[in-house]
C-alpha atoms as an extended CHARMM CRD file, in Angstrom:
* protein
*
       283  EXT
         1         1  UNK       CA            -21.1000000000       -7.4060000000      -10.7170000000  PROA      1               0.0000000000
         2         2  UNK       CA            -19.3920000000      -10.1980000000       -8.8110000000  PROA      2               0.0000000000
         3         3  UNK       CA            -16.3350000000      -10.9100000000       -6.9220000000  PROA      3               0.0000000000
         4         4  UNK       CA            -13.4210000000      -11.1400000000       -8.8210000000  PROA      4               0.0000000000
         5         5  UNK       CA            -11.7910000000      -14.9510000000      -10.1050000000  PROA      5               0.0000000000
         6         6  UNK       CA             -8.4130000000      -15.7680000000      -10.8200000000  PROA      6               0.0000000000
         7         7  UNK       CA             -9.5800000000      -15.6770000000      -14.0800000000  PROA      7               0.0000000000
         8         8  UNK       CA            -10.1660000000      -12.2100000000      -14.2060000000  PROA      8               0.0000000000
         9         9  UNK       CA             -6.3950000000      -11.7270000000      -13.5600000000  PROA      9               0.0000000000
        10        10  UNK       CA             -5.2160000000      -11.3940000000      -17.3320000000  PROA      10              0.0000000000
        11        11  UNK       CA             -8.1910000000       -9.0310000000      -17.9420000000  PROA      11              0.0000000000
        12        12  UNK       CA             -7.6020000000       -6.4020000000      -14.4110000000  PROA      12              0.0000000000
        13        13  UNK       CA             -3.8190000000       -6.7420000000      -15.2360000000  PROA      13              0.0000000000
        14        14  UNK       CA             -4.7090000000       -5.0630000000      -18.5860000000  PROA      14              0.0000000000
        15        15  UNK       CA             -7.3130000000       -2.4010000000      -17.6250000000  PROA      15              0.0000000000
        16        16  UNK       CA             -4.6860000000       -1.4510000000      -14.9220000000  PROA      16              0.0000000000
        17        17  UNK       CA             -2.1230000000       -0.9680000000      -17.3500000000  PROA      17              0.0000000000
        18        18  UNK       CA             -4.1510000000        1.3180000000      -19.3200000000  PROA      18              0.0000000000
        19        19  UNK       CA             -6.3930000000        3.9530000000      -16.4550000000  PROA      19              0.0000000000
        20        20  UNK       CA             -3.7040000000        3.3240000000      -13.4810000000  PROA      20              0.0000000000
        21        21  UNK       CA              0.1420000000        4.6120000000      -13.2770000000  PROA      21              0.0000000000
        22        22  UNK       CA              2.6660000000        5.7360000000      -11.1040000000  PROA      22              0.0000000000
        23        23  UNK       CA              3.8660000000        4.7320000000       -7.2180000000  PROA      23              0.0000000000
        24        24  UNK       CA              1.6060000000        1.1790000000       -6.7570000000  PROA      24              0.0000000000
        25        25  UNK       CA              1.9740000000       -0.1410000000      -10.5570000000  PROA      25              0.0000000000
        26        26  UNK       CA              1.5050000000       -4.1060000000       -9.6500000000  PROA      26              0.0000000000
        27        27  UNK       CA              1.7150000000       -7.2510000000      -11.6180000000  PROA      27              0.0000000000
        28        28  UNK       CA              0.0710000000      -10.0190000000      -12.3570000000  PROA      28              0.0000000000
        29        29  UNK       CA              1.6910000000      -12.1580000000       -9.5580000000  PROA      29              0.0000000000
        30        30  UNK       CA             -0.0660000000       -9.7420000000       -7.2830000000  PROA      30              0.0000000000
        31        31  UNK       CA             -3.0290000000      -10.0620000000       -8.3950000000  PROA      31              0.0000000000
        32        32  UNK       CA             -3.2210000000      -13.6880000000       -9.0280000000  PROA      32              0.0000000000
        33        33  UNK       CA             -1.5730000000      -13.8210000000       -4.8260000000  PROA      33              0.0000000000
        34        34  UNK       CA             -4.2710000000      -12.0230000000       -3.3580000000  PROA      34              0.0000000000
        35        35  UNK       CA             -7.0320000000      -13.8290000000       -5.4570000000  PROA      35              0.0000000000
        36        36  UNK       CA             -5.8540000000      -17.4220000000       -4.4110000000  PROA      36              0.0000000000
        37        37  UNK       CA             -4.7700000000      -15.8650000000       -0.7450000000  PROA      37              0.0000000000
        38        38  UNK       CA             -8.9800000000      -14.9650000000       -0.4010000000  PROA      38              0.0000000000
        39        39  UNK       CA             -7.6900000000      -12.8970000000        2.8030000000  PROA      39              0.0000000000
        40        40  UNK       CA            -11.2110000000      -12.1540000000        5.0560000000  PROA      40              0.0000000000
        41        41  UNK       CA            -11.3750000000       -8.6520000000        5.5190000000  PROA      41              0.0000000000
        42        42  UNK       CA            -10.3960000000       -7.1230000000        1.6630000000  PROA      42              0.0000000000
        43        43  UNK       CA            -13.3520000000       -6.8720000000       -1.6410000000  PROA      43              0.0000000000
        44        44  UNK       CA            -12.3390000000       -7.2980000000       -5.0540000000  PROA      44              0.0000000000
        45        45  UNK       CA            -14.9750000000       -7.2110000000       -7.8590000000  PROA      45              0.0000000000
        46        46  UNK       CA            -15.4320000000       -7.0700000000      -11.1650000000  PROA      46              0.0000000000
        47        47  UNK       CA            -18.0870000000       -5.2660000000      -13.3800000000  PROA      47              0.0000000000
        48        48  UNK       CA            -18.5770000000       -6.9430000000      -16.8290000000  PROA      48              0.0000000000
        49        49  UNK       CA            -19.8390000000       -6.5380000000      -20.2300000000  PROA      49              0.0000000000
        50        50  UNK       CA            -21.2060000000       -9.7500000000      -22.0190000000  PROA      50              0.0000000000
        51        51  UNK       CA            -18.3240000000      -12.0390000000      -20.9350000000  PROA      51              0.0000000000
        52        52  UNK       CA            -15.4770000000       -8.5690000000      -20.5440000000  PROA      52              0.0000000000
        53        53  UNK       CA            -14.1410000000       -7.7600000000      -17.3320000000  PROA      53              0.0000000000
        54        54  UNK       CA            -14.6030000000       -3.5430000000      -18.1550000000  PROA      54              0.0000000000
        55        55  UNK       CA            -13.7460000000       -2.7670000000      -14.5030000000  PROA      55              0.0000000000
        56        56  UNK       CA            -13.1670000000       -3.6380000000      -11.1980000000  PROA      56              0.0000000000
        57        57  UNK       CA            -12.4540000000       -2.0780000000       -7.2430000000  PROA      57              0.0000000000
        58        58  UNK       CA            -10.1070000000       -3.8730000000       -4.3230000000  PROA      58              0.0000000000
        59        59  UNK       CA            -10.6680000000       -2.5550000000       -1.0570000000  PROA      59              0.0000000000
        60        60  UNK       CA             -9.8800000000       -4.0320000000        3.0640000000  PROA      60              0.0000000000
        61        61  UNK       CA            -11.7510000000       -3.0770000000        5.9680000000  PROA      61              0.0000000000
        62        62  UNK       CA            -10.7020000000       -3.4570000000        9.9830000000  PROA      62              0.0000000000
        63        63  UNK       CA            -13.2700000000       -2.6080000000       12.2520000000  PROA      63              0.0000000000
        64        64  UNK       CA            -14.7770000000        0.0110000000       11.2710000000  PROA      64              0.0000000000
        65        65  UNK       CA            -12.2710000000        1.3730000000        8.7880000000  PROA      65              0.0000000000
        66        66  UNK       CA            -11.7460000000        0.5870000000        4.7080000000  PROA      66              0.0000000000
        67        67  UNK       CA             -9.5210000000        1.7630000000        2.5920000000  PROA      67              0.0000000000
        68        68  UNK       CA             -9.8980000000        1.1660000000       -1.6690000000  PROA      68              0.0000000000
        69        69  UNK       CA             -6.8310000000        0.1020000000       -3.0160000000  PROA      69              0.0000000000
        70        70  UNK       CA             -7.8850000000        0.3110000000       -6.7090000000  PROA      70              0.0000000000
        71        71  UNK       CA            -10.9510000000        1.2970000000       -9.2410000000  PROA      71              0.0000000000
        72        72  UNK       CA            -10.2630000000        1.3620000000      -12.4560000000  PROA      72              0.0000000000
        73        73  UNK       CA            -12.6170000000        1.2230000000      -15.7030000000  PROA      73              0.0000000000
        74        74  UNK       CA            -11.2440000000        0.2240000000      -19.2080000000  PROA      74              0.0000000000
        75        75  UNK       CA            -11.0400000000        3.1620000000      -20.9550000000  PROA      75              0.0000000000
        76        76  UNK       CA            -13.2890000000        2.6800000000      -23.8970000000  PROA      76              0.0000000000
        77        77  UNK       CA            -15.9890000000        1.6410000000      -21.4340000000  PROA      77              0.0000000000
        78        78  UNK       CA            -15.9090000000        4.8710000000      -19.4420000000  PROA      78              0.0000000000
        79        79  UNK       CA            -18.9300000000        7.1700000000      -19.1510000000  PROA      79              0.0000000000
        80        80  UNK       CA            -20.6560000000        4.8350000000      -18.9170000000  PROA      80              0.0000000000
        81        81  UNK       CA            -21.2300000000        4.7890000000      -15.4040000000  PROA      81              0.0000000000
        82        82  UNK       CA            -19.2870000000        1.7410000000      -13.7380000000  PROA      82              0.0000000000
        83        83  UNK       CA            -16.7290000000        3.7370000000      -12.0210000000  PROA      83              0.0000000000
        84        84  UNK       CA            -19.7330000000        4.6920000000       -9.8330000000  PROA      84              0.0000000000
        85        85  UNK       CA            -21.7620000000        1.6230000000       -9.9180000000  PROA      85              0.0000000000
        86        86  UNK       CA            -18.4860000000       -0.6560000000       -8.3790000000  PROA      86              0.0000000000
        87        87  UNK       CA            -17.7280000000        2.5400000000       -6.0180000000  PROA      87              0.0000000000
        88        88  UNK       CA            -21.1660000000        2.3800000000       -4.9350000000  PROA      88              0.0000000000
        89        89  UNK       CA            -21.3620000000       -1.5540000000       -4.1170000000  PROA      89              0.0000000000
        90        90  UNK       CA            -17.5210000000       -2.0770000000       -2.4610000000  PROA      90              0.0000000000
        91        91  UNK       CA            -19.7350000000        1.2180000000       -0.2160000000  PROA      91              0.0000000000
        92        92  UNK       CA            -22.9690000000       -0.9260000000        0.4310000000  PROA      92              0.0000000000
        93        93  UNK       CA            -20.3440000000       -4.2300000000        1.2510000000  PROA      93              0.0000000000
        94        94  UNK       CA            -18.1450000000       -2.1190000000        3.5970000000  PROA      94              0.0000000000
        95        95  UNK       CA            -21.8950000000       -0.7000000000        5.2460000000  PROA      95              0.0000000000
        96        96  UNK       CA            -22.5170000000       -3.6830000000        5.7580000000  PROA      96              0.0000000000
        97        97  UNK       CA            -19.0670000000       -5.3140000000        7.0820000000  PROA      97              0.0000000000
        98        98  UNK       CA            -20.1220000000       -1.8980000000       10.2690000000  PROA      98              0.0000000000
        99        99  UNK       CA            -17.1110000000        0.2600000000        7.5610000000  PROA      99              0.0000000000
       100       100  UNK       CA            -18.2840000000        4.0310000000        8.5940000000  PROA      100             0.0000000000
       101       101  UNK       CA            -15.1120000000        5.2860000000        7.9540000000  PROA      101             0.0000000000
       102       102  UNK       CA            -14.2370000000        5.2280000000        4.3160000000  PROA      102             0.0000000000
       103       103  UNK       CA            -10.5690000000        6.2150000000        3.3490000000  PROA      103             0.0000000000
       104       104  UNK       CA             -8.7480000000        6.0340000000       -0.1730000000  PROA      104             0.0000000000
       105       105  UNK       CA             -5.7580000000        7.9090000000       -1.7870000000  PROA      105             0.0000000000
       106       106  UNK       CA             -5.2380000000       10.3230000000       -5.1870000000  PROA      106             0.0000000000
       107       107  UNK       CA             -2.1790000000       11.0700000000       -7.1930000000  PROA      107             0.0000000000
       108       108  UNK       CA             -1.8450000000       15.1440000000       -6.3510000000  PROA      108             0.0000000000
       109       109  UNK       CA             -2.2710000000       15.1880000000      -11.1380000000  PROA      109             0.0000000000
       110       110  UNK       CA             -5.0100000000       13.3490000000      -10.9890000000  PROA      110             0.0000000000
       111       111  UNK       CA             -7.6550000000       16.4070000000      -11.4980000000  PROA      111             0.0000000000
       112       112  UNK       CA            -10.1160000000       13.9980000000      -13.0460000000  PROA      112             0.0000000000
       113       113  UNK       CA            -10.3900000000       11.0590000000      -10.4480000000  PROA      113             0.0000000000
       114       114  UNK       CA            -10.2050000000       13.1770000000       -7.5000000000  PROA      114             0.0000000000
       115       115  UNK       CA            -13.2390000000       15.7310000000       -9.2160000000  PROA      115             0.0000000000
       116       116  UNK       CA            -14.4590000000       12.1000000000       -9.0300000000  PROA      116             0.0000000000
       117       117  UNK       CA            -14.8700000000       11.3700000000       -5.7370000000  PROA      117             0.0000000000
       118       118  UNK       CA            -15.4210000000       14.4570000000       -4.5630000000  PROA      118             0.0000000000
       119       119  UNK       CA            -18.4910000000       14.1400000000       -6.8810000000  PROA      119             0.0000000000
       120       120  UNK       CA            -19.7210000000       11.5750000000       -4.6870000000  PROA      120             0.0000000000
       121       121  UNK       CA            -19.3470000000       12.9880000000       -1.2480000000  PROA      121             0.0000000000
       122       122  UNK       CA            -15.7640000000       12.2860000000       -0.6160000000  PROA      122             0.0000000000
       123       123  UNK       CA            -13.7630000000       15.3460000000        0.6010000000  PROA      123             0.0000000000
       124       124  UNK       CA             -9.5350000000       16.1470000000        0.9140000000  PROA      124             0.0000000000
       125       125  UNK       CA             -8.7570000000       15.1900000000        4.4530000000  PROA      125             0.0000000000
       126       126  UNK       CA             -4.9330000000       15.7130000000        4.2300000000  PROA      126             0.0000000000
       127       127  UNK       CA             -1.6450000000       14.3600000000        2.0890000000  PROA      127             0.0000000000
       128       128  UNK       CA              0.6090000000       11.4580000000        2.1710000000  PROA      128             0.0000000000
       129       129  UNK       CA              3.8600000000       12.5550000000        0.9790000000  PROA      129             0.0000000000
       130       130  UNK       CA              6.5800000000       10.2630000000       -1.2290000000  PROA      130             0.0000000000
       131       131  UNK       CA              9.7300000000       10.7220000000        0.3320000000  PROA      131             0.0000000000
       132       132  UNK       CA             12.2380000000        9.4220000000       -2.0080000000  PROA      132             0.0000000000
       133       133  UNK       CA             16.2360000000        9.2790000000       -2.1350000000  PROA      133             0.0000000000
       134       134  UNK       CA             19.3780000000        7.9970000000       -4.3520000000  PROA      134             0.0000000000
       135       135  UNK       CA             20.8530000000        5.0430000000       -2.4580000000  PROA      135             0.0000000000
       136       136  UNK       CA             24.5260000000        6.2160000000       -3.9020000000  PROA      136             0.0000000000
       137       137  UNK       CA             23.3300000000        9.8520000000       -2.0130000000  PROA      137             0.0000000000
       138       138  UNK       CA             22.4800000000        8.3530000000        1.3240000000  PROA      138             0.0000000000
       139       139  UNK       CA             25.8720000000        8.1780000000        3.8250000000  PROA      139             0.0000000000
       140       140  UNK       CA             24.5110000000        7.1620000000        6.6900000000  PROA      140             0.0000000000
       141       141  UNK       CA             26.8050000000        6.3810000000        9.7740000000  PROA      141             0.0000000000
       142       142  UNK       CA             26.9840000000        2.3240000000       10.7950000000  PROA      142             0.0000000000
       143       143  UNK       CA             25.3040000000        1.4000000000       13.7750000000  PROA      143             0.0000000000
       144       144  UNK       CA             26.8770000000       -0.6800000000       15.6670000000  PROA      144             0.0000000000
       145       145  UNK       CA             25.4540000000       -4.0980000000       16.0920000000  PROA      145             0.0000000000
       146       146  UNK       CA             22.6120000000       -3.9700000000       13.3500000000  PROA      146             0.0000000000
       147       147  UNK       CA             21.0010000000       -7.0690000000       12.6180000000  PROA      147             0.0000000000
       148       148  UNK       CA             19.4580000000       -7.2990000000        9.5580000000  PROA      148             0.0000000000
       149       149  UNK       CA             16.8170000000      -10.5860000000        9.1560000000  PROA      149             0.0000000000
       150       150  UNK       CA             15.3180000000      -11.2330000000        6.0190000000  PROA      150             0.0000000000
       151       151  UNK       CA             11.9240000000      -12.7830000000        7.0380000000  PROA      151             0.0000000000
       152       152  UNK       CA             10.1910000000      -16.2870000000        5.5780000000  PROA      152             0.0000000000
       153       153  UNK       CA              6.8880000000      -15.5080000000        5.1880000000  PROA      153             0.0000000000
       154       154  UNK       CA              5.5440000000      -17.5010000000        8.5600000000  PROA      154             0.0000000000
       155       155  UNK       CA              8.2770000000      -15.5220000000       10.2830000000  PROA      155             0.0000000000
       156       156  UNK       CA              6.9880000000      -12.2690000000        8.7270000000  PROA      156             0.0000000000
       157       157  UNK       CA              3.2070000000      -13.3090000000       10.2020000000  PROA      157             0.0000000000
       158       158  UNK       CA              4.0060000000      -14.2510000000       13.4610000000  PROA      158             0.0000000000
       159       159  UNK       CA              6.2870000000      -11.3040000000       14.0200000000  PROA      159             0.0000000000
       160       160  UNK       CA              3.5340000000       -9.1540000000       13.1320000000  PROA      160             0.0000000000
       161       161  UNK       CA              1.8200000000      -10.7150000000       15.7460000000  PROA      161             0.0000000000
       162       162  UNK       CA              3.6120000000      -10.5260000000       18.3590000000  PROA      162             0.0000000000
       163       163  UNK       CA              5.0510000000       -6.5200000000       18.0620000000  PROA      163             0.0000000000
       164       164  UNK       CA              3.4150000000       -3.5730000000       18.3900000000  PROA      164             0.0000000000
       165       165  UNK       CA              5.0330000000       -1.0770000000       15.6370000000  PROA      165             0.0000000000
       166       166  UNK       CA              3.9870000000        1.8600000000       14.2200000000  PROA      166             0.0000000000
       167       167  UNK       CA              2.9370000000        1.9560000000       10.5060000000  PROA      167             0.0000000000
       168       168  UNK       CA              4.4950000000        4.5960000000        8.2250000000  PROA      168             0.0000000000
       169       169  UNK       CA              0.9590000000        5.5260000000        6.5440000000  PROA      169             0.0000000000
       170       170  UNK       CA             -2.6210000000        5.9020000000        7.7080000000  PROA      170             0.0000000000
       171       171  UNK       CA             -3.9280000000        3.3080000000        5.6700000000  PROA      171             0.0000000000
       172       172  UNK       CA             -1.0720000000        0.3650000000        6.5900000000  PROA      172             0.0000000000
       173       173  UNK       CA             -2.8490000000       -1.0270000000        9.6610000000  PROA      173             0.0000000000
       174       174  UNK       CA             -6.2040000000       -1.5680000000        7.1250000000  PROA      174             0.0000000000
       175       175  UNK       CA             -3.9860000000       -3.0270000000        4.8680000000  PROA      175             0.0000000000
       176       176  UNK       CA             -1.5900000000       -5.3020000000        6.3890000000  PROA      176             0.0000000000
       177       177  UNK       CA             -3.6920000000       -8.1790000000        7.4310000000  PROA      177             0.0000000000
       178       178  UNK       CA             -4.7310000000       -8.9090000000        4.0180000000  PROA      178             0.0000000000
       179       179  UNK       CA             -1.4150000000       -8.3720000000        2.4630000000  PROA      179             0.0000000000
       180       180  UNK       CA              0.4070000000      -10.2890000000        4.9420000000  PROA      180             0.0000000000
       181       181  UNK       CA             -1.6220000000      -13.3730000000        3.6400000000  PROA      181             0.0000000000
       182       182  UNK       CA             -1.1610000000      -12.9590000000        0.4460000000  PROA      182             0.0000000000
       183       183  UNK       CA              2.7350000000      -13.4460000000        0.7360000000  PROA      183             0.0000000000
       184       184  UNK       CA              2.5940000000      -16.4250000000        1.5090000000  PROA      184             0.0000000000
       185       185  UNK       CA              1.9160000000      -16.0080000000       -2.5530000000  PROA      185             0.0000000000
       186       186  UNK       CA              3.1710000000      -13.0530000000       -3.6810000000  PROA      186             0.0000000000
       187       187  UNK       CA              7.3060000000      -14.7190000000       -4.1950000000  PROA      187             0.0000000000
       188       188  UNK       CA              8.6600000000      -10.9470000000       -5.2970000000  PROA      188             0.0000000000
       189       189  UNK       CA              7.7200000000       -9.2760000000       -1.9260000000  PROA      189             0.0000000000
       190       190  UNK       CA             10.8150000000       -9.4210000000        0.4300000000  PROA      190             0.0000000000
       191       191  UNK       CA             10.2460000000       -8.3580000000        4.5010000000  PROA      191             0.0000000000
       192       192  UNK       CA             13.0600000000       -7.3020000000        6.3800000000  PROA      192             0.0000000000
       193       193  UNK       CA             13.2400000000       -7.5580000000       10.3530000000  PROA      193             0.0000000000
       194       194  UNK       CA             15.7350000000       -4.6990000000       11.1910000000  PROA      194             0.0000000000
       195       195  UNK       CA             17.4190000000       -5.1000000000       14.9380000000  PROA      195             0.0000000000
       196       196  UNK       CA             19.8310000000       -2.8840000000       16.8850000000  PROA      196             0.0000000000
       197       197  UNK       CA             21.3100000000       -4.7890000000       20.3340000000  PROA      197             0.0000000000
       198       198  UNK       CA             19.5610000000       -7.3450000000       19.6640000000  PROA      198             0.0000000000
       199       199  UNK       CA             16.5630000000       -5.2200000000       20.0950000000  PROA      199             0.0000000000
       200       200  UNK       CA             13.5430000000       -5.1090000000       17.6300000000  PROA      200             0.0000000000
       201       201  UNK       CA             13.8210000000       -1.5970000000       15.5550000000  PROA      201             0.0000000000
       202       202  UNK       CA             11.7710000000       -2.3140000000       12.9200000000  PROA      202             0.0000000000
       203       203  UNK       CA             10.0560000000       -4.1830000000       10.0720000000  PROA      203             0.0000000000
       204       204  UNK       CA              9.5280000000       -3.0420000000        6.2670000000  PROA      204             0.0000000000
       205       205  UNK       CA              7.8680000000       -4.6540000000        3.0900000000  PROA      205             0.0000000000
       206       206  UNK       CA              8.7580000000       -4.2650000000       -1.1270000000  PROA      206             0.0000000000
       207       207  UNK       CA              9.6060000000       -6.5200000000       -3.7910000000  PROA      207             0.0000000000
       208       208  UNK       CA             13.2530000000       -5.2410000000       -4.9410000000  PROA      208             0.0000000000
       209       209  UNK       CA             13.6000000000       -3.1960000000       -8.0450000000  PROA      209             0.0000000000
       210       210  UNK       CA             16.0400000000       -0.7520000000       -9.9070000000  PROA      210             0.0000000000
       211       211  UNK       CA             13.8350000000        1.6830000000       -8.4440000000  PROA      211             0.0000000000
       212       212  UNK       CA             12.0630000000        0.0190000000       -4.6620000000  PROA      212             0.0000000000
       213       213  UNK       CA              9.5250000000        1.5240000000       -2.9800000000  PROA      213             0.0000000000
       214       214  UNK       CA              7.5880000000        0.5440000000        0.0020000000  PROA      214             0.0000000000
       215       215  UNK       CA              4.9210000000       -1.2380000000        0.4690000000  PROA      215             0.0000000000
       216       216  UNK       CA              5.1230000000       -1.3540000000        3.9800000000  PROA      216             0.0000000000
       217       217  UNK       CA              6.9280000000        0.7030000000        7.2750000000  PROA      217             0.0000000000
       218       218  UNK       CA              6.9330000000        0.0860000000       11.0190000000  PROA      218             0.0000000000
       219       219  UNK       CA              9.2620000000        1.0070000000       13.3160000000  PROA      219             0.0000000000
       220       220  UNK       CA              9.4210000000       -0.1690000000       16.9240000000  PROA      220             0.0000000000
       221       221  UNK       CA              7.2430000000        2.5370000000       19.6060000000  PROA      221             0.0000000000
       222       222  UNK       CA             10.3020000000        2.7660000000       22.0230000000  PROA      222             0.0000000000
       223       223  UNK       CA             12.6150000000        5.6360000000       20.8030000000  PROA      223             0.0000000000
       224       224  UNK       CA             10.7280000000        5.5080000000       17.1230000000  PROA      224             0.0000000000
       225       225  UNK       CA             13.1350000000        7.9630000000       15.1490000000  PROA      225             0.0000000000
       226       226  UNK       CA             16.1540000000        5.8430000000       16.5810000000  PROA      226             0.0000000000
       227       227  UNK       CA             14.6190000000        2.9930000000       15.1830000000  PROA      227             0.0000000000
       228       228  UNK       CA             14.0320000000        4.1590000000       12.0910000000  PROA      228             0.0000000000
       229       229  UNK       CA             17.4850000000        5.2290000000       11.3790000000  PROA      229             0.0000000000
       230       230  UNK       CA             18.3480000000        1.4160000000       12.0480000000  PROA      230             0.0000000000
       231       231  UNK       CA             15.8310000000        0.1460000000        9.8320000000  PROA      231             0.0000000000
       232       232  UNK       CA             16.8460000000        3.0180000000        7.3790000000  PROA      232             0.0000000000
       233       233  UNK       CA             20.8780000000        1.7590000000        6.8400000000  PROA      233             0.0000000000
       234       234  UNK       CA             18.7520000000       -2.0200000000        6.8710000000  PROA      234             0.0000000000
       235       235  UNK       CA             17.2700000000       -0.9230000000        4.2750000000  PROA      235             0.0000000000
       236       236  UNK       CA             20.1470000000        0.4380000000        2.5120000000  PROA      236             0.0000000000
       237       237  UNK       CA             22.8090000000       -2.7120000000        2.7450000000  PROA      237             0.0000000000
       238       238  UNK       CA             20.4010000000       -4.3630000000        1.4060000000  PROA      238             0.0000000000
       239       239  UNK       CA             19.6280000000       -1.8380000000       -1.4660000000  PROA      239             0.0000000000
       240       240  UNK       CA             22.7780000000       -2.4290000000       -1.5030000000  PROA      240             0.0000000000
       241       241  UNK       CA             24.0290000000       -5.5760000000       -2.1370000000  PROA      241             0.0000000000
       242       242  UNK       CA             21.0570000000       -5.8210000000       -4.7390000000  PROA      242             0.0000000000
       243       243  UNK       CA             21.6600000000       -3.2160000000       -6.9490000000  PROA      243             0.0000000000
       244       244  UNK       CA             19.1260000000       -1.6160000000       -6.1490000000  PROA      244             0.0000000000
       245       245  UNK       CA             19.1790000000        2.5690000000       -7.1250000000  PROA      245             0.0000000000
       246       246  UNK       CA             16.0060000000        4.4010000000       -5.6200000000  PROA      246             0.0000000000
       247       247  UNK       CA             13.6990000000        3.9320000000       -2.7470000000  PROA      247             0.0000000000
       248       248  UNK       CA             10.6610000000        5.8650000000       -2.1610000000  PROA      248             0.0000000000
       249       249  UNK       CA              8.5020000000        5.3990000000        0.8510000000  PROA      249             0.0000000000
       250       250  UNK       CA              4.9420000000        6.6190000000        1.6370000000  PROA      250             0.0000000000
       251       251  UNK       CA              4.6390000000        8.6470000000        4.6280000000  PROA      251             0.0000000000
       252       252  UNK       CA              1.8700000000        9.8410000000        5.8810000000  PROA      252             0.0000000000
       253       253  UNK       CA              2.3350000000       13.8630000000        6.5490000000  PROA      253             0.0000000000
       254       254  UNK       CA              1.3710000000       13.8550000000       10.2620000000  PROA      254             0.0000000000
       255       255  UNK       CA              3.6520000000       11.7750000000       11.2470000000  PROA      255             0.0000000000
       256       256  UNK       CA              6.2030000000       14.3820000000       12.1950000000  PROA      256             0.0000000000
       257       257  UNK       CA              8.5940000000       12.9530000000       13.8200000000  PROA      257             0.0000000000
       258       258  UNK       CA              8.3420000000       10.1790000000       11.0980000000  PROA      258             0.0000000000
       259       259  UNK       CA              9.6210000000       13.0390000000        8.2680000000  PROA      259             0.0000000000
       260       260  UNK       CA             11.7780000000       14.8500000000       10.2580000000  PROA      260             0.0000000000
       261       261  UNK       CA             13.9840000000       11.8480000000       10.3140000000  PROA      261             0.0000000000
       262       262  UNK       CA             13.9420000000       10.9880000000        6.2730000000  PROA      262             0.0000000000
       263       263  UNK       CA             14.4050000000       14.5850000000        5.4720000000  PROA      263             0.0000000000
       264       264  UNK       CA             17.0260000000       14.9100000000        8.4150000000  PROA      264             0.0000000000
       265       265  UNK       CA             18.8400000000       11.2690000000        6.5920000000  PROA      265             0.0000000000
       266       266  UNK       CA             18.7360000000       12.6700000000        2.7720000000  PROA      266             0.0000000000
       267       267  UNK       CA             15.2690000000       11.5370000000        1.4460000000  PROA      267             0.0000000000
       268       268  UNK       CA             12.8450000000       14.4330000000       -0.1310000000  PROA      268             0.0000000000
       269       269  UNK       CA              9.5730000000       14.9260000000       -0.8620000000  PROA      269             0.0000000000
       270       270  UNK       CA              9.3170000000       13.9330000000       -5.2010000000  PROA      270             0.0000000000
       271       271  UNK       CA              5.6370000000       13.9540000000       -4.6330000000  PROA      271             0.0000000000
       272       272  UNK       CA              1.7810000000       14.2910000000       -2.8090000000  PROA      272             0.0000000000
       273       273  UNK       CA             -0.9990000000       11.9580000000       -2.9450000000  PROA      273             0.0000000000
       274       274  UNK       CA             -4.7320000000       13.6740000000       -1.7330000000  PROA      274             0.0000000000
       275       275  UNK       CA             -6.0650000000       11.6640000000        1.1020000000  PROA      275             0.0000000000
       276       276  UNK       CA             -9.5240000000       11.6870000000        0.7570000000  PROA      276             0.0000000000
       277       277  UNK       CA            -12.2430000000       10.5290000000        3.3070000000  PROA      277             0.0000000000
       278       278  UNK       CA            -16.2980000000        9.9170000000        3.2560000000  PROA      278             0.0000000000
       279       279  UNK       CA            -18.4330000000        9.1110000000        5.9140000000  PROA      279             0.0000000000
       280       280  UNK       CA            -21.2860000000        6.1100000000        4.8600000000  PROA      280             0.0000000000
       281       281  UNK       CA            -23.9930000000        6.2010000000        6.3780000000  PROA      281             0.0000000000
       282       282  UNK       CA            -25.2970000000        3.8420000000        9.1490000000  PROA      282             0.0000000000
       283       283  UNK       CA            -29.0970000000        1.9530000000        7.9680000000  PROA      283             0.0000000000
């Protein structure tokens, strides 16, 4: 096992496309950006046989918390212990960096992956709800003095340092530091900041597509329900201008106020992901 290099990206993308599907599909530009950014709180490893990359794992960490973003093995090389070895190695490296709790998500219909992690000491700790809405179905009353600003990379990084906001998913606080550096290289990602009466309401990152998955969403701690409503209107305005048809927002199931507001505003639950946790032993 070794650290991934930009030259591995085509192999990584091939494995990803053959192994994973659903909410978090990524492209070659994302992986190239991730490797170029060399974010200090991320780990990206590959497993190889001869000169061929046959598996990879990507993880983040922040303080004593870690998060596994993706683990995939080429279907032709499964049942050879490669996935187990990749996971064990990333756990070892996270432990060495002071991580004591490691988390990950598994899609509800991926029972094979769920079994894999349960056998390796992970436990189900909750769920992430995938909420979706068709842009044409959303009828949101306008908010006066609403301002939507498309941020440059430098503005996005500065804003994330200067404001305090509540993320919609538990992993966001772990991945944001690395992702904000990736966005400098990843030109497809858009960052929006929304203000009402000059006051910050929230920030959102996503790649505009026909079906757009929100990668990061955080709202102001001050009156978060009203802040979220303003942020949703900003997303809706942008989506209508760009011809986006559907929006998907992952939300931690414990974020009761956020969920209540999203459902009241017209979003529906379309899927579930299991949230898994493992405590890493010290020493």
